[in-house]
Amino acid sequence: MNGQTAKSTAKVKGSDLLVAALENEGVERIFGVPGEENLDLVESLRNSRIELVLTRHEQAAAFMAATYGRLTGKPGVCVSTLGPGALNLSTGAAYAHLGAMPMIMITGQKAIMSSRQARFQIVDVVATMKPLTKLARQIVSAVSIPTVVRDAFRAAMEERPGPVHLELPEDIAGEEVEAAPPVPVHPIEIPVAHRAALDRAAEMILGAKRPLIMMGAATSRPRSTHGLASFVRRTGIPFFTTQMGKGTVPGGTNLYMGTTALSERDYVHEAIDAADLIVAIGHDPVEKPPFIMGPGGPQVIHICYTPATVEQVYFPNAEVVGDVGPSLELLADRVEGKLPNANALLPMREHILSRIADRATEARWPPTPQRIVHDVRQVMPENGIVALDNGMYKIWFARNYRTRVANTLLLDNALATMGAGLPSAMLAAMLYPDRRVLAICGDGGFMMNSQEMETAVRLKLNLVVLILQDNAYGMIRWKQAVDHFPDFGLSFGNPDFVLYAKAYGANGHRIETIDSFVPTLEAAFQSGGVHLITIPIDYSENVRVLVDELRARETERG
């Protein structure tokens, strides 16, 4: 009896309940920069199975947590203190919100039962986070923590996935209450599409003379990949991808038509413009439009977990809403073997892909984007992961880099923020230590979170960081030139990147001839550890190909 009484009156802190709830959800790592208001939480983490990954900036922690969600389908977790630390998570929150990446952000706050420091450092972070998250709430009672955490993970993972914010005041974290068990985790299944919707879509596909499939951002969800390749194979319809839908259908189908790095006028748009029906699987309107719908264009079937958001450039003619993989299997059952026009657009494939690969092996110095993409592809195995920051090179990698496995080209075509490439690559290297991981950054984007080189070295990651150096914010400079503005305000200087890498304890390499590029990349991967490689890039191809060539092609087509 005495033992039972002692057990029922055992006291734990609110922070202990929080960490127990996180362990219950399967959390293995938390990324972030704690502060004074998190000290109870830090102590509870010290006595737990969860690893605290200390970063050098909260933004990088949020990018890492979001990328964990992107790659696993389970929420990544990051932590910060109140005020300035919490606000530093806001870009990462928007990154996860637009990119549909499940994430939990835990921020500290001053005590809410008293105000011994008045309003010092206090910002209404919950109100700030509400438009950037699926759910934002302050924890006001320690006994509610198990329920709050379970609900937060449920909300983060449900379609459409995204970030959730929890604010833990320091007096709630330190509050002693009776121990309470975590809320059990339960699976949440997504219904398949309605029979009438499947019948309607099947009728449209059966009636199409020039059908085309599009793989959008939502097809890259870990749960989505099942069923996609089967649908393509069973229908025989050629497909293209958006930037964030690359790799979702494995190679070998010989039905891939290209990737929409631009919204119109590129070579892949020859097939899009010729189609009379586009089966848009997993399209998310936060992604830059892969094509522009308009009068006289193809009909569009929207197939996704959630209904379409009608936009000026996207207003589908039919919708199939439900769990994508099983719904596609049911749709394939209705049309397989009944599509004599399935490959009507396939003869265009060779021309489109050959034009995209044009000049990919030119030996000029500094190298062109096409050559850099070509050489990177040579050293990356099919399961190797390339994490892009945001810059002009992203268009070239989206357009030219062939992928055969989902989530092996991590790029952001939703928020499209600079500074995410290095932290995303670091997370991938932590999650998949046996796979090659390459971060590709412009010199502008790299310097926005370059301090995380110390974190990468401290964590003993195997990671190669490639910096494409043009000493400018190159994409905006290109837009400035295309719009006929004077060249002004977008150039800067850089540190010696080789010395910069060595200062962090990493290995630094400078490429001075194109013939040394592939051997240097290969040697860096072979030797392991953190390597930084800097190479200049010739962006004159931006104007020649993406402006002059495509504009001339549009004129020829009349």
mmCIF file of N, CA, C and O in Angstrom, residues 185-215:
data_model
loop_
_atom_site.group_PDB
_atom_site.id
_atom_site.type_symbol
_atom_site.label_atom_id
_atom_site.label_comp_id
_atom_site.label_asym_id
_atom_site.label_seq_id
_atom_site.Cartn_x
_atom_site.Cartn_y
_atom_site.Cartn_z
ATOM 1 N N VAL A 185 -0.070 6.814 -29.385
ATOM 2 C CA VAL A 185 -0.085 7.195 -30.790
ATOM 3 C C VAL A 185 -0.997 6.238 -31.548
ATOM 4 O O VAL A 185 -0.962 5.021 -31.335
ATOM 5 N N HIS A 186 -1.844 6.780 -32.411
ATOM 6 C CA HIS A 186 -2.720 5.926 -33.201
ATOM 7 C C HIS A 186 -2.585 6.288 -34.676
ATOM 8 O O HIS A 186 -2.392 7.450 -35.021
ATOM 9 N N PRO A 187 -2.676 5.294 -35.545
ATOM 10 C CA PRO A 187 -2.554 5.578 -36.990
ATOM 11 C C PRO A 187 -3.777 6.311 -37.505
ATOM 12 O O PRO A 187 -4.897 6.093 -37.032
ATOM 13 N N ILE A 188 -3.543 7.189 -38.465
ATOM 14 C CA ILE A 188 -4.629 7.930 -39.118
ATOM 15 C C ILE A 188 -4.576 7.605 -40.595
ATOM 16 O O ILE A 188 -3.617 7.966 -41.288
ATOM 17 N N GLU A 189 -5.574 6.901 -41.078
ATOM 18 C CA GLU A 189 -5.613 6.509 -42.482
ATOM 19 C C GLU A 189 -6.377 7.552 -43.299
ATOM 20 O O GLU A 189 -7.346 8.138 -42.825
ATOM 21 N N ILE A 190 -5.924 7.755 -44.529
ATOM 22 C CA ILE A 190 -6.582 8.703 -45.427
ATOM 23 C C ILE A 190 -7.539 7.931 -46.325
ATOM 24 O O ILE A 190 -7.153 6.929 -46.933
ATOM 25 N N PRO A 191 -8.788 8.344 -46.438
ATOM 26 C CA PRO A 191 -9.732 7.629 -47.306
ATOM 27 C C PRO A 191 -9.291 7.678 -48.765
ATOM 28 O O PRO A 191 -8.615 8.607 -49.203
ATOM 29 N N VAL A 192 -9.708 6.678 -49.523
ATOM 30 C CA VAL A 192 -9.456 6.710 -50.969
ATOM 31 C C VAL A 192 -10.520 7.581 -51.622
ATOM 32 O O VAL A 192 -11.526 7.943 -51.008
ATOM 33 N N ALA A 193 -10.284 7.932 -52.879
ATOM 34 C CA ALA A 193 -11.189 8.830 -53.596
ATOM 35 C C ALA A 193 -12.566 8.198 -53.794
ATOM 36 O O ALA A 193 -12.715 6.970 -53.837
ATOM 37 N N HIS A 194 -13.554 9.053 -53.944
ATOM 38 C CA HIS A 194 -14.932 8.620 -54.159
ATOM 39 C C HIS A 194 -15.063 7.936 -55.527
ATOM 40 O O HIS A 194 -14.424 8.328 -56.506
ATOM 41 N N ARG A 195 -15.922 6.914 -55.575
ATOM 42 C CA ARG A 195 -16.109 6.148 -56.807
ATOM 43 C C ARG A 195 -16.549 7.041 -57.974
ATOM 44 O O ARG A 195 -16.073 6.882 -59.107
ATOM 45 N N ALA A 196 -17.449 7.978 -57.706
ATOM 46 C CA ALA A 196 -17.931 8.849 -58.785
ATOM 47 C C ALA A 196 -16.814 9.701 -59.358
ATOM 48 O O ALA A 196 -16.739 9.932 -60.575
ATOM 49 N N ALA A 197 -15.919 10.175 -58.490
ATOM 50 C CA ALA A 197 -14.784 10.976 -58.954
ATOM 51 C C ALA A 197 -13.837 10.132 -59.805
ATOM 52 O O ALA A 197 -13.317 10.597 -60.831
ATOM 53 N N LEU A 198 -13.605 8.890 -59.394
ATOM 54 C CA LEU A 198 -12.745 7.994 -60.169
ATOM 55 C C LEU A 198 -13.371 7.694 -61.530
ATOM 56 O O LEU A 198 -12.674 7.671 -62.552
ATOM 57 N N ASP A 199 -14.685 7.469 -61.563
ATOM 58 C CA ASP A 199 -15.361 7.197 -62.831
ATOM 59 C C ASP A 199 -15.269 8.401 -63.773
ATOM 60 O O ASP A 199 -15.037 8.241 -64.984
ATOM 61 N N ARG A 200 -15.455 9.601 -63.225
ATOM 62 C CA ARG A 200 -15.395 10.811 -64.038
ATOM 63 C C ARG A 200 -13.993 10.994 -64.624
ATOM 64 O O ARG A 200 -13.828 11.296 -65.817
ATOM 65 N N ALA A 201 -12.966 10.803 -63.781
ATOM 66 C CA ALA A 201 -11.589 10.947 -64.257
ATOM 67 C C ALA A 201 -11.268 9.886 -65.316
ATOM 68 O O ALA A 201 -10.614 10.178 -66.331
ATOM 69 N N ALA A 202 -11.723 8.667 -65.092
ATOM 70 C CA ALA A 202 -11.462 7.596 -66.061
ATOM 71 C C ALA A 202 -12.094 7.915 -67.413
ATOM 72 O O ALA A 202 -11.474 7.693 -68.473
ATOM 73 N N GLU A 203 -13.300 8.462 -67.387
ATOM 74 C CA GLU A 203 -13.967 8.825 -68.638
ATOM 75 C C GLU A 203 -13.180 9.882 -69.408
ATOM 76 O O GLU A 203 -13.038 9.815 -70.637
ATOM 77 N N MET A 204 -12.617 10.868 -68.677
ATOM 78 C CA MET A 204 -11.829 11.900 -69.334
ATOM 79 C C MET A 204 -10.542 11.328 -69.919
ATOM 80 O O MET A 204 -10.124 11.700 -71.024
ATOM 81 N N ILE A 205 -9.894 10.423 -69.181
ATOM 82 C CA ILE A 205 -8.652 9.824 -69.680
ATOM 83 C C ILE A 205 -8.936 8.954 -70.900
ATOM 84 O O ILE A 205 -8.194 8.983 -71.900
ATOM 85 N N LEU A 206 -10.000 8.189 -70.836
ATOM 86 C CA LEU A 206 -10.347 7.323 -71.963
ATOM 87 C C LEU A 206 -10.670 8.129 -73.220
ATOM 88 O O LEU A 206 -10.443 7.672 -74.347
ATOM 89 N N GLY A 207 -11.193 9.344 -73.040
ATOM 90 C CA GLY A 207 -11.554 10.179 -74.183
ATOM 91 C C GLY A 207 -10.434 11.061 -74.697
ATOM 92 O O GLY A 207 -10.590 11.732 -75.728
ATOM 93 N N ALA A 208 -9.297 11.077 -74.005
ATOM 94 C CA ALA A 208 -8.199 11.967 -74.395
ATOM 95 C C ALA A 208 -7.464 11.435 -75.618
ATOM 96 O O ALA A 208 -7.237 10.231 -75.764
ATOM 97 N N LYS A 209 -7.060 12.362 -76.477
ATOM 98 C CA LYS A 209 -6.281 11.989 -77.666
ATOM 99 C C LYS A 209 -4.785 12.185 -77.435
ATOM 100 O O LYS A 209 -3.973 11.487 -78.037
ATOM 101 N N ARG A 210 -4.432 13.106 -76.551
ATOM 102 C CA ARG A 210 -3.010 13.391 -76.284
ATOM 103 C C ARG A 210 -2.843 13.607 -74.773
ATOM 104 O O ARG A 210 -2.595 14.732 -74.324
ATOM 105 N N PRO A 211 -2.953 12.554 -73.970
ATOM 106 C CA PRO A 211 -2.865 12.708 -72.517
ATOM 107 C C PRO A 211 -1.423 12.860 -72.034
ATOM 108 O O PRO A 211 -0.481 12.399 -72.691
ATOM 109 N N LEU A 212 -1.275 13.507 -70.885
ATOM 110 C CA LEU A 212 0.037 13.741 -70.280
ATOM 111 C C LEU A 212 -0.150 13.737 -68.770
ATOM 112 O O LEU A 212 -1.135 14.271 -68.255
ATOM 113 N N ILE A 213 0.796 13.137 -68.058
ATOM 114 C CA ILE A 213 0.753 13.097 -66.591
ATOM 115 C C ILE A 213 1.748 14.096 -66.039
ATOM 116 O O ILE A 213 2.848 14.261 -66.567
ATOM 117 N N MET A 214 1.372 14.784 -64.954
ATOM 118 C CA MET A 214 2.282 15.665 -64.225
ATOM 119 C C MET A 214 2.447 15.152 -62.799
ATOM 120 O O MET A 214 1.466 14.824 -62.134
ATOM 121 N N MET A 215 3.686 15.083 -62.320
ATOM 122 C CA MET A 215 3.979 14.722 -60.943
ATOM 123 C C MET A 215 4.365 15.991 -60.174
ATOM 124 O O MET A 215 5.387 16.615 -60.469
#
